[in-house]
Coordinates of C-alpha atoms in Angstrom, one line a residue:
M2 CA 28.3 64.7 11.6
K3 CA 31.5 62.7 11.0
W4 CA 32.1 59.2 12.3
D5 CA 34.5 58.6 15.1
L6 CA 36.8 55.7 14.3
T7 CA 38.6 55.5 17.7
A8 CA 36.5 52.4 18.6
L9 CA 38.8 50.7 16.0
F10 CA 42.0 52.7 16.1
S11 CA 43.3 56.2 16.7
S12 CA 45.5 56.3 13.6
L13 CA 46.6 54.5 10.5
N14 CA 50.0 53.7 12.1
E15 CA 48.3 52.0 15.1
A16 CA 46.0 50.0 12.7
E17 CA 49.1 48.9 10.7
E18 CA 51.0 47.8 13.7
F19 CA 47.9 45.8 14.9
L20 CA 47.6 44.2 11.5
K21 CA 51.3 43.2 11.6
Q22 CA 50.7 41.6 15.0
A23 CA 47.8 39.7 13.6
E24 CA 50.1 38.4 10.8
F25 CA 52.6 37.2 13.5
K26 CA 49.8 35.4 15.4
A27 CA 48.7 33.8 12.1
I28 CA 52.3 32.5 11.6
E29 CA 52.3 31.1 15.1
F30 CA 48.9 29.6 14.7
E31 CA 50.0 27.7 11.6
K32 CA 53.2 26.4 13.4
N33 CA 51.2 25.2 16.3
Y34 CA 48.2 23.5 14.7
K35 CA 48.8 22.7 11.0
N36 CA 48.5 19.0 10.3
R37 CA 47.4 18.4 13.9
L38 CA 43.6 18.9 13.7
Y39 CA 43.1 15.1 13.5
T40 CA 44.8 14.6 16.8
L41 CA 42.5 17.1 18.7
T42 CA 39.6 16.3 20.9
P43 CA 36.3 18.1 20.2
D44 CA 37.0 20.5 23.1
E45 CA 40.5 21.2 21.9
F46 CA 39.3 21.8 18.4
L47 CA 36.7 24.3 19.6
N48 CA 39.5 26.3 21.4
V49 CA 41.6 26.2 18.2
L50 CA 38.6 27.4 16.2
K51 CA 38.1 30.3 18.6
E52 CA 41.8 31.3 18.3
Y53 CA 41.4 31.2 14.5
E54 CA 38.3 33.4 14.7
E55 CA 40.2 35.9 16.9
I56 CA 43.1 36.3 14.4
L57 CA 40.6 36.8 11.5
E58 CA 38.7 39.4 13.6
N59 CA 42.0 41.3 14.3
I60 CA 42.7 41.3 10.5
G61 CA 39.2 42.4 9.8
R62 CA 39.4 45.2 12.4
S63 CA 42.5 46.7 10.7
L64 CA 41.0 46.4 7.2
T65 CA 37.8 47.9 8.4
Y66 CA 39.6 51.0 9.7
V67 CA 41.6 51.6 6.5
Y68 CA 38.6 51.0 4.3
L69 CA 36.5 53.5 6.3
E70 CA 39.3 56.0 5.9
F71 CA 39.4 55.3 2.2
A72 CA 35.6 55.6 1.9
T73 CA 35.7 59.2 3.1
D74 CA 38.9 60.1 1.3
T75 CA 39.6 58.0 -1.8
S76 CA 43.0 59.5 -2.2
K77 CA 44.1 57.0 0.5
G78 CA 43.9 54.1 -1.9
G79 CA 47.7 53.5 -1.4
F80 CA 47.1 52.8 2.3
L81 CA 44.2 50.5 1.4
S82 CA 46.4 48.6 -1.0
K83 CA 49.2 48.3 1.6
F84 CA 46.9 47.0 4.3
Q85 CA 45.4 44.5 1.8
E86 CA 48.9 43.2 1.0
I87 CA 49.7 42.7 4.7
A88 CA 46.3 41.0 5.4
N89 CA 46.9 38.8 2.3
K90 CA 50.2 37.6 3.8
A91 CA 48.6 36.9 7.1
E92 CA 45.7 35.0 5.6
E93 CA 48.1 32.8 3.7
H94 CA 49.0 31.3 7.0
L95 CA 45.3 30.6 7.8
I96 CA 44.2 29.1 4.5
W97 CA 45.1 25.6 5.6
F98 CA 42.6 25.5 8.5
E99 CA 39.4 25.2 6.6
L100 CA 41.0 23.0 4.0
E101 CA 42.3 20.6 6.6
F102 CA 38.9 20.5 8.3
I103 CA 37.1 19.5 5.1
H104 CA 39.6 16.8 4.4
L105 CA 39.2 15.1 7.8
P106 CA 37.3 11.8 7.9
I107 CA 33.6 12.5 8.0
D108 CA 33.1 10.9 11.4
K109 CA 35.8 13.2 12.8
Q110 CA 34.2 16.3 11.2
Q111 CA 30.9 15.3 12.7
K112 CA 32.3 15.0 16.2
F113 CA 33.7 18.5 15.9
I114 CA 30.4 19.8 14.5
D115 CA 28.4 18.2 17.3
N116 CA 30.5 20.0 19.9
A117 CA 30.8 23.3 18.1
G118 CA 27.9 25.2 19.7
V119 CA 27.3 28.5 17.8
Y120 CA 29.9 27.5 15.2
K121 CA 28.0 24.5 14.1
Y122 CA 26.5 25.9 11.0
Y123 CA 29.7 27.6 10.0
L124 CA 31.4 24.1 9.9
I125 CA 28.4 22.6 8.0
H126 CA 28.7 25.4 5.4
L127 CA 32.4 24.5 5.0
Q128 CA 31.3 21.0 4.1
E129 CA 28.9 22.4 1.5
E130 CA 31.7 24.4 0.0
A131 CA 34.2 21.5 0.0
P132 CA 33.7 20.4 -3.6
Y133 CA 34.9 23.9 -4.8
K134 CA 37.9 24.2 -2.6
L135 CA 41.4 23.7 -4.1
S136 CA 44.7 22.6 -2.6
E137 CA 46.4 25.0 -0.2
K138 CA 49.0 25.9 -2.8
E139 CA 46.3 26.7 -5.3
E140 CA 44.3 28.7 -2.8
K141 CA 47.3 30.8 -2.0
I142 CA 48.0 31.5 -5.7
L143 CA 44.4 32.7 -6.2
M144 CA 44.7 34.9 -3.1
K145 CA 47.8 36.6 -4.5
K146 CA 46.2 36.8 -7.9
D147 CA 43.2 38.7 -6.5
L148 CA 45.4 41.7 -5.6
T149 CA 46.0 42.3 -9.3
S150 CA 42.7 41.1 -10.8
S151 CA 39.2 41.7 -9.5
S152 CA 40.1 43.7 -6.4
A153 CA 42.5 45.8 -8.4
F154 CA 39.8 46.6 -11.0
S155 CA 37.3 47.3 -8.2
R156 CA 39.7 49.8 -6.7
L157 CA 40.3 51.4 -10.1
F158 CA 36.5 51.8 -10.6
D159 CA 36.0 53.4 -7.1
E160 CA 38.9 55.8 -7.4
H161 CA 38.1 56.8 -11.0
I162 CA 34.4 57.4 -10.5
S163 CA 34.9 59.3 -7.2
R164 CA 37.1 61.7 -9.1
L165 CA 34.5 62.5 -11.8
K166 CA 32.9 65.8 -11.8
F167 CA 29.6 66.6 -13.5
F168 CA 29.0 70.1 -14.8
Y169 CA 25.6 71.3 -13.8
M170 CA 24.3 74.8 -14.1
G171 CA 27.7 76.4 -13.6
E172 CA 28.8 74.0 -10.8
H173 CA 31.0 70.9 -10.8
L174 CA 29.1 68.3 -8.8
S175 CA 29.9 64.8 -7.5
E176 CA 28.1 61.8 -8.8
E177 CA 25.9 61.7 -5.7
E178 CA 25.1 65.3 -5.9
V179 CA 24.1 65.2 -9.6
L180 CA 22.0 62.1 -9.1
S181 CA 20.1 63.9 -6.3
K182 CA 19.0 66.5 -8.9
L183 CA 17.0 63.8 -10.7
Y184 CA 14.6 64.1 -7.7
S185 CA 14.0 67.8 -8.3
P186 CA 10.4 69.0 -8.7
D187 CA 11.6 71.1 -11.6
R188 CA 11.5 69.2 -14.9
N189 CA 14.1 71.4 -16.6
E190 CA 16.5 70.7 -13.7
R191 CA 16.0 67.0 -13.9
K192 CA 16.6 67.0 -17.6
K193 CA 19.8 69.0 -17.2
A194 CA 20.9 66.6 -14.5
Q195 CA 20.3 63.7 -16.8
I196 CA 22.4 65.3 -19.5
S197 CA 25.1 66.3 -17.0
L198 CA 25.4 62.7 -15.7
T199 CA 25.5 61.3 -19.3
L200 CA 28.1 63.9 -20.5
G201 CA 30.2 63.2 -17.4
L202 CA 30.1 59.4 -17.9
N203 CA 30.4 59.3 -21.6
P204 CA 34.2 60.0 -22.0
H205 CA 34.9 57.1 -19.7
Q206 CA 32.9 54.4 -21.4
E207 CA 35.8 52.6 -22.8
L208 CA 37.5 52.4 -19.4
F209 CA 34.2 51.3 -17.6
T210 CA 33.6 48.7 -20.4
Y211 CA 37.2 47.3 -20.0
I212 CA 36.8 47.1 -16.2
Y213 CA 33.5 45.3 -16.5
N214 CA 34.8 42.9 -19.1
Q215 CA 37.8 42.0 -16.9
I216 CA 35.6 41.6 -13.8
K217 CA 33.3 39.1 -15.5
K218 CA 36.1 37.3 -17.2
D219 CA 38.0 36.9 -13.9
W220 CA 34.8 35.8 -12.1
K221 CA 34.3 33.0 -14.7
I222 CA 37.9 31.9 -14.6
D223 CA 38.0 31.8 -10.8
F224 CA 34.7 30.1 -10.1
V225 CA 33.8 28.1 -13.2
D226 CA 37.1 27.2 -14.9
I227 CA 39.2 26.7 -11.8
R228 CA 36.8 25.9 -8.9
G229 CA 34.3 23.9 -10.9
Y230 CA 31.0 25.6 -10.2
D231 CA 28.4 24.7 -12.8
N232 CA 27.7 28.3 -13.7
V233 CA 28.7 31.9 -12.9
E234 CA 25.7 32.4 -10.5
E235 CA 26.2 29.3 -8.4
P236 CA 29.0 30.7 -6.1
R237 CA 26.7 33.6 -5.1
H238 CA 23.8 31.3 -4.4
L239 CA 25.9 29.1 -2.3
S240 CA 27.2 32.1 -0.3
N241 CA 23.6 33.3 0.0
K242 CA 22.5 29.9 1.3
V243 CA 19.8 29.6 -1.4
T244 CA 19.2 27.5 -4.4
K245 CA 19.2 28.6 -8.0
K246 CA 15.7 27.1 -8.2
S247 CA 14.5 29.6 -5.6
V248 CA 16.3 32.5 -7.3
D249 CA 14.8 31.6 -10.6
A250 CA 11.3 31.4 -9.0
L251 CA 11.9 34.9 -7.6
V252 CA 13.2 36.4 -10.9
N253 CA 10.4 34.8 -12.9
T254 CA 7.7 36.0 -10.5
V255 CA 9.0 39.5 -10.6
N256 CA 9.4 39.5 -14.4
E257 CA 5.8 38.3 -14.8
N258 CA 4.4 41.1 -12.7
T259 CA 6.0 44.2 -14.1
Y260 CA 2.5 45.4 -15.0
L261 CA 2.4 46.9 -11.5
V262 CA 5.3 49.2 -12.4
E263 CA 3.8 50.1 -15.7
E264 CA 0.4 50.9 -14.1
Y265 CA 2.0 53.1 -11.4
Y266 CA 4.0 55.2 -13.8
N267 CA 1.0 55.7 -16.1
I268 CA -0.8 57.1 -13.0
K269 CA 2.2 59.2 -12.1
K270 CA 2.2 60.6 -15.7
E271 CA -1.4 61.7 -15.1
L272 CA -0.6 63.2 -11.7
L273 CA 2.3 65.2 -13.1
G274 CA 0.1 66.4 -16.0
Y275 CA 2.5 65.1 -18.7
D276 CA 1.6 63.7 -22.0
K277 CA 4.8 61.6 -21.9
L278 CA 7.0 60.4 -19.1
Y279 CA 10.8 60.2 -19.8
D280 CA 13.5 58.5 -17.8
Y281 CA 14.5 61.8 -16.2
D282 CA 10.9 62.0 -14.8
R283 CA 10.9 58.7 -13.0
Y284 CA 11.9 60.3 -9.6
A285 CA 10.0 63.6 -10.0
P286 CA 8.2 64.2 -6.7
V287 CA 4.4 63.9 -6.8
K288 CA 3.6 67.3 -5.2
L289 CA 0.2 68.2 -4.0
T290 CA 1.5 70.8 -1.5
D291 CA 3.9 73.7 -1.6
K292 CA 5.9 72.6 1.5
N293 CA 9.7 72.7 1.3
P294 CA 10.9 69.3 0.2
E295 CA 14.3 69.7 1.9
I296 CA 14.5 67.9 5.3
P297 CA 17.4 68.9 7.7
F298 CA 19.3 66.0 9.0
E299 CA 18.3 66.6 12.6
E300 CA 14.6 66.4 11.6
A301 CA 15.3 63.1 9.7
K302 CA 17.1 61.8 12.8
E303 CA 14.2 62.5 15.2
T304 CA 11.7 61.0 12.7
V305 CA 13.6 57.8 12.3
L306 CA 14.2 57.4 16.1
R307 CA 10.4 57.9 16.7
A308 CA 9.6 55.3 14.1
F309 CA 12.0 52.8 15.7
K310 CA 10.7 53.4 19.2
N311 CA 7.1 52.8 18.2
F312 CA 8.2 49.3 17.2
S313 CA 10.9 48.3 19.7
D314 CA 12.8 49.9 22.5
K315 CA 15.8 47.8 21.5
F316 CA 15.7 49.3 17.9
Y317 CA 15.5 52.8 19.4
E318 CA 18.3 52.3 21.9
I319 CA 20.8 51.0 19.3
A320 CA 19.9 53.7 16.8
K321 CA 20.3 56.4 19.4
K322 CA 23.8 55.0 20.3
A323 CA 24.7 55.3 16.6
F324 CA 23.9 59.1 16.8
D325 CA 25.3 59.7 20.2
E326 CA 28.5 57.9 19.6
N327 CA 29.2 59.2 16.1
W328 CA 28.9 55.9 14.2
I329 CA 27.7 57.9 11.1
D330 CA 29.4 60.0 8.5
V331 CA 26.6 62.1 7.1
Y332 CA 27.4 64.6 4.3
P333 CA 29.0 64.4 0.8
K334 CA 32.4 65.9 0.5
E335 CA 35.4 66.0 -1.9
G336 CA 36.9 62.6 -2.4
K337 CA 34.2 60.7 -0.5
R338 CA 32.7 57.6 -2.2
G339 CA 29.1 57.8 -3.3
G340 CA 26.1 55.9 -2.1
A341 CA 25.5 54.6 1.4
F342 CA 26.4 51.6 3.5
S343 CA 26.6 50.2 7.0
H344 CA 29.9 48.3 7.7
S345 CA 29.6 45.7 10.4
A346 CA 33.2 46.2 11.5
T347 CA 33.9 43.6 14.2
P348 CA 32.0 42.4 17.3
K349 CA 34.5 44.2 19.6
A350 CA 33.7 47.6 18.0
H351 CA 30.3 48.6 16.4
P352 CA 28.9 49.1 12.9
Y353 CA 29.7 52.3 11.0
V354 CA 27.2 54.0 8.6
L355 CA 28.2 56.1 5.6
L356 CA 25.7 58.4 4.1
N357 CA 25.7 61.2 1.5
Y358 CA 22.8 63.1 2.9
T359 CA 21.4 65.8 0.5
S360 CA 18.3 66.7 2.5
Q361 CA 15.8 65.0 0.2
R362 CA 12.9 62.9 1.5
R363 CA 14.5 59.8 0.0
D364 CA 17.5 60.5 2.2
I365 CA 15.4 59.8 5.3
F366 CA 14.6 56.4 4.0
T367 CA 18.3 55.8 3.3
L368 CA 19.1 56.8 6.9
A369 CA 16.4 54.3 8.2
H370 CA 17.7 51.7 5.8
E371 CA 21.3 51.9 6.8
L372 CA 20.4 52.1 10.5
G373 CA 18.4 49.0 10.0
H374 CA 21.6 47.3 8.8
A375 CA 23.5 48.7 11.8
I376 CA 20.9 47.4 14.2
H377 CA 21.1 43.9 12.6
Q378 CA 24.9 44.0 12.7
Y379 CA 25.1 45.2 16.3
L380 CA 22.6 42.5 17.5
A381 CA 24.6 39.8 15.6
R382 CA 27.8 40.6 17.5
E383 CA 26.8 38.0 20.1
V384 CA 27.4 35.1 17.7
G385 CA 31.0 36.1 17.0
Y386 CA 33.1 37.2 14.0
L387 CA 32.7 34.0 12.0
N388 CA 28.9 34.1 12.3
Q389 CA 28.3 37.8 12.4
D390 CA 27.8 38.3 8.6
T391 CA 24.5 37.1 7.2
P392 CA 23.9 35.9 3.7
L393 CA 22.9 38.7 1.4
T394 CA 19.4 37.3 1.1
T395 CA 18.7 38.1 4.7
A396 CA 21.3 40.9 5.2
E397 CA 18.7 43.3 3.7
T398 CA 15.9 42.2 5.9
A399 CA 16.4 44.6 8.8
S400 CA 17.2 47.5 6.5
I401 CA 14.0 47.2 4.5
F402 CA 11.9 46.5 7.6
A403 CA 13.3 49.7 9.0
E404 CA 12.1 51.6 5.9
M405 CA 8.6 50.1 6.5
L406 CA 8.6 51.3 10.1
L407 CA 9.5 54.8 8.8
F408 CA 6.7 54.6 6.2
E409 CA 4.2 53.7 8.9
E410 CA 5.4 56.6 11.1
L411 CA 4.9 59.1 8.2
K412 CA 1.5 57.6 7.3
T413 CA 0.1 58.3 10.7
S414 CA 1.2 61.9 10.9
L415 CA 0.3 63.4 7.5
P416 CA -2.8 64.7 5.8
K417 CA -4.3 62.9 2.8
N418 CA -2.6 65.1 0.1
E419 CA 0.9 64.7 1.7
L420 CA 0.2 61.0 2.3
L421 CA -0.4 60.5 -1.4
E422 CA 3.1 62.0 -1.9
I423 CA 4.6 59.6 0.6
Y424 CA 2.8 56.6 -1.0
A425 CA 4.2 57.6 -4.4
G426 CA 7.7 57.8 -2.9
K427 CA 7.4 54.5 -1.1
L428 CA 6.1 52.6 -4.1
E429 CA 9.0 54.0 -6.1
D430 CA 11.4 52.8 -3.4
I431 CA 9.9 49.4 -3.6
F432 CA 10.2 49.3 -7.3
A433 CA 13.8 50.4 -7.0
T434 CA 14.5 47.6 -4.5
L435 CA 12.4 44.9 -6.0
Y436 CA 11.9 45.4 -9.8
R437 CA 15.0 47.4 -10.6
Q438 CA 17.3 44.9 -8.9
I439 CA 15.8 42.1 -11.0
V440 CA 16.4 44.3 -14.1
F441 CA 20.0 44.4 -12.9
T442 CA 20.0 40.6 -12.5
N443 CA 18.5 40.1 -15.9
F444 CA 21.2 42.5 -17.3
E445 CA 24.0 40.6 -15.5
R446 CA 22.8 37.2 -16.7
K447 CA 22.9 38.4 -20.3
V448 CA 26.3 40.1 -20.1
H449 CA 28.0 37.3 -18.2
A450 CA 26.6 34.8 -20.8
A451 CA 28.4 36.7 -23.5
D452 CA 32.1 37.0 -24.3
E453 CA 33.9 40.4 -24.2
L454 CA 31.3 43.1 -25.1
K455 CA 31.7 46.5 -26.6
P456 CA 30.2 49.6 -25.0
Q457 CA 27.3 49.7 -27.5
E458 CA 26.5 46.1 -26.7
Y459 CA 26.3 46.8 -23.0
N460 CA 24.1 49.8 -23.8
K461 CA 21.7 47.7 -25.9
I462 CA 21.2 45.0 -23.3
W463 CA 20.7 47.7 -20.6
M464 CA 18.0 49.5 -22.6
E465 CA 16.2 46.3 -23.5
E466 CA 16.0 45.0 -19.9
N467 CA 14.9 48.4 -18.4
Q468 CA 12.2 48.9 -21.0
K469 CA 10.6 45.6 -20.2
M470 CA 10.0 46.9 -16.6
F471 CA 8.4 50.2 -17.7
G472 CA 6.4 48.9 -20.6
N473 CA 4.7 51.8 -22.3
S474 CA 4.8 54.1 -19.3
V475 CA 8.3 55.5 -19.5
I476 CA 10.3 56.5 -22.6
L477 CA 14.0 55.8 -22.2
T478 CA 16.1 58.3 -24.0
Q479 CA 19.4 57.7 -25.6
N480 CA 21.1 59.5 -22.7
Y481 CA 20.0 56.7 -20.4
E482 CA 21.8 53.9 -22.3
I483 CA 25.1 54.3 -20.6
W484 CA 23.8 54.4 -17.0
W485 CA 24.8 50.8 -16.4
S486 CA 28.4 52.1 -16.1
Y487 CA 28.2 53.7 -12.7
I488 CA 26.5 50.8 -10.9
P489 CA 29.1 49.6 -8.3
H490 CA 27.5 46.2 -7.6
F491 CA 28.2 45.0 -11.1
I492 CA 31.9 45.5 -10.3
H493 CA 32.2 44.7 -6.6
S494 CA 29.7 41.9 -6.2
P495 CA 28.4 40.1 -9.3
F496 CA 24.9 38.7 -9.0
Y497 CA 24.5 40.6 -5.7
C498 CA 21.4 42.6 -6.8
Y499 CA 18.7 39.9 -6.6
S500 CA 19.3 39.8 -2.8
Y501 CA 17.6 43.1 -2.5
S502 CA 14.5 41.7 -4.2
Y503 CA 14.7 38.5 -2.2
A504 CA 14.7 40.6 1.0
Q505 CA 12.0 43.0 -0.1
L506 CA 9.4 40.3 -0.7
L507 CA 10.5 38.6 2.5
V508 CA 10.1 41.8 4.5
L509 CA 6.7 42.6 3.1
T510 CA 5.6 39.2 4.3
L511 CA 7.2 39.6 7.7
Y512 CA 5.8 43.2 8.1
N513 CA 2.3 41.9 7.3
L514 CA 2.7 39.3 10.1
Y515 CA 3.7 42.1 12.5
K516 CA 0.7 44.3 11.5
K517 CA -1.6 41.3 12.0
G518 CA -0.3 40.8 15.5
F519 CA 1.7 37.7 15.1
E520 CA 2.4 36.3 18.5
N521 CA 5.6 37.7 20.2
F522 CA 6.7 39.1 16.9
E523 CA 9.1 41.7 18.3
E524 CA 10.9 39.1 20.4
K525 CA 11.1 36.6 17.6
Y526 CA 12.2 39.1 15.1
I527 CA 15.0 40.5 17.3
N528 CA 16.1 36.9 18.0
F529 CA 16.1 36.3 14.2
L530 CA 18.4 39.3 13.7
S531 CA 20.6 38.3 16.6
Q532 CA 21.4 35.0 15.0
G533 CA 23.3 36.7 12.2
G534 CA 24.6 34.0 9.9
S535 CA 24.8 31.2 12.5
I536 CA 21.6 29.5 11.3
P537 CA 20.4 28.8 7.7
P538 CA 17.8 31.3 6.5
K539 CA 15.3 28.6 5.8
K540 CA 15.5 27.3 9.4
Q541 CA 15.5 30.9 10.8
L542 CA 12.2 31.7 9.2
E543 CA 10.4 28.5 10.3
V544 CA 9.6 30.3 13.6
F545 CA 7.3 32.6 11.5
G546 CA 5.8 29.7 9.6
L547 CA 7.4 30.7 6.3
D548 CA 8.9 28.4 3.7
I549 CA 11.2 30.3 1.4
E550 CA 11.6 27.2 -0.9
N551 CA 7.9 27.4 -1.7
E552 CA 7.5 29.2 -5.0
S553 CA 4.1 30.6 -4.0
F554 CA 5.9 32.5 -1.2
W555 CA 7.2 35.1 -3.8
L556 CA 3.7 35.7 -5.1
E557 CA 2.5 36.6 -1.6
G558 CA 5.1 39.4 -1.6
I559 CA 3.9 40.7 -5.0
K560 CA 0.3 40.7 -3.7
A561 CA 1.5 43.0 -0.8
V562 CA 2.9 45.4 -3.4
E563 CA -0.3 45.3 -5.4
K564 CA -2.2 46.0 -2.2
M565 CA -0.1 49.1 -1.6
L566 CA -0.6 50.3 -5.2
N567 CA -4.4 49.9 -4.7
E568 CA -4.3 52.0 -1.5
F569 CA -2.4 54.6 -3.5
K570 CA -5.0 54.6 -6.3
Q571 CA -7.8 54.9 -3.7
L572 CA -6.0 57.9 -2.1
K573 CA -5.7 59.5 -5.5
D574 CA -9.4 59.0 -6.2
E575 CA -10.3 60.5 -2.8
N576 CA -8.1 63.5 -3.3
D577 CA -9.8 66.3 -5.3
S578 CA -6.7 68.6 -5.4
E579 CA -4.8 69.0 -8.6
P580 CA -1.0 68.4 -8.3
T581 CA 1.0 71.5 -8.0
L582 CA 4.3 71.3 -9.8
F583 CA 7.3 73.4 -8.8

């Protein structure tokens, strides 16, 4: 299945013309309203705000189209660059709007906020960001600079890594394809995949190191040296609508409870019958049956739809639309970027989901995860383009919740020996979403605190932080030390990764409320998702009786992980079969 982009545009030419029209409207908008906001009534300001939103949405629609084209064919980087330049010019004529608003007298700002309806929190957030905003001229300079700094290095990273090929057993595989081999039931295949990935990445370490050094240097210059943030993390926390205190509490709680990871992998070592467990064994399937582990996409589709329908007709209907209307690009291909994502596009279109489906069981969970994002994004269309995007801390909520729904579906339909396999897979997914992302955060904190680093210095920090998570359960080989270099979040979104952990613990708490029969849970949860970013997360979650500023909140999520691990151990004790390894 390939996605159908006609809900956006029918061609690059059409998208480019539309973007140029948006640029013209931005110029007219500036002529009509710049230096006039103070003269407007609250109703007039609201109409101007809606016009501003429409121009931004039109720019976003064009950029979405070209980015989706680029995502499935990275040779189209030239088109992406061209569109970004046009969009940049258009946005130069819009920069003044937010700056002029935050420099209005406070009483005038408040009158506009009181009359803003769904845009109220958007304007309040502008007030929160005000101390870090620069003059219009300076903002334009930084916007132009971005084309040849961080965004340019991000593009270089994407294009370069998408072209890499990894020699594996006589074939040249993409990054996504060779990574999938690490899930093979054959230990020899996993080891060869580990060597293949390392040998493929190794010649490019100097380039990846240079890119990362420039990214973190540019991040510090932009946000700390120029904008005046106290530290390199603060801009991410502000955009996530959370405090550093709450993030520190999360990180500390996870770091203090890595014993759960260590305990699980020591059990896995026993189940696999190994004396030692190496990094290339982490994702080895726990196999107690001889069933074919490959799952066709159609089977995955039906399983996910069934899981969604058991929770909510609304979830099912939106997911079915995604399949029926070709919102999804499913399989790996030459030049396609790795990984998976759901792009919100714009409220006048619909989300788009990119997969690299390789028929592994984990790919079903990826499908559920990205469709969870798509459902969230589709529901949030109602609050408009400015409010559609959620902070990263809640953006992962629906996706991880969708994975839990799938897990519940599989639990009810499998015999005990297969259920043990599913539990093992789910625990490993949680560890990847919760603990591994905090390892990434620990790694980022250390590398951003240092000056320019050499490859071996990155390697050393990477190994130290990963070993803390595994304790004595997994031996990390020398081949593993350069695997930091293919992680795209470090390049595209510094300090992004803790958001996954934030959402994971939040979802485990929400899911427990659902299973306990919390009153009108489905209705309240769908309303929560429909609010997008129009309401602060802390206020959104009050309807569930949750306080995300309370440090004990994080420990409740950890207890849910521990409960699942204990269920896994009980299943293991009840199962008399010896694991069969293939």
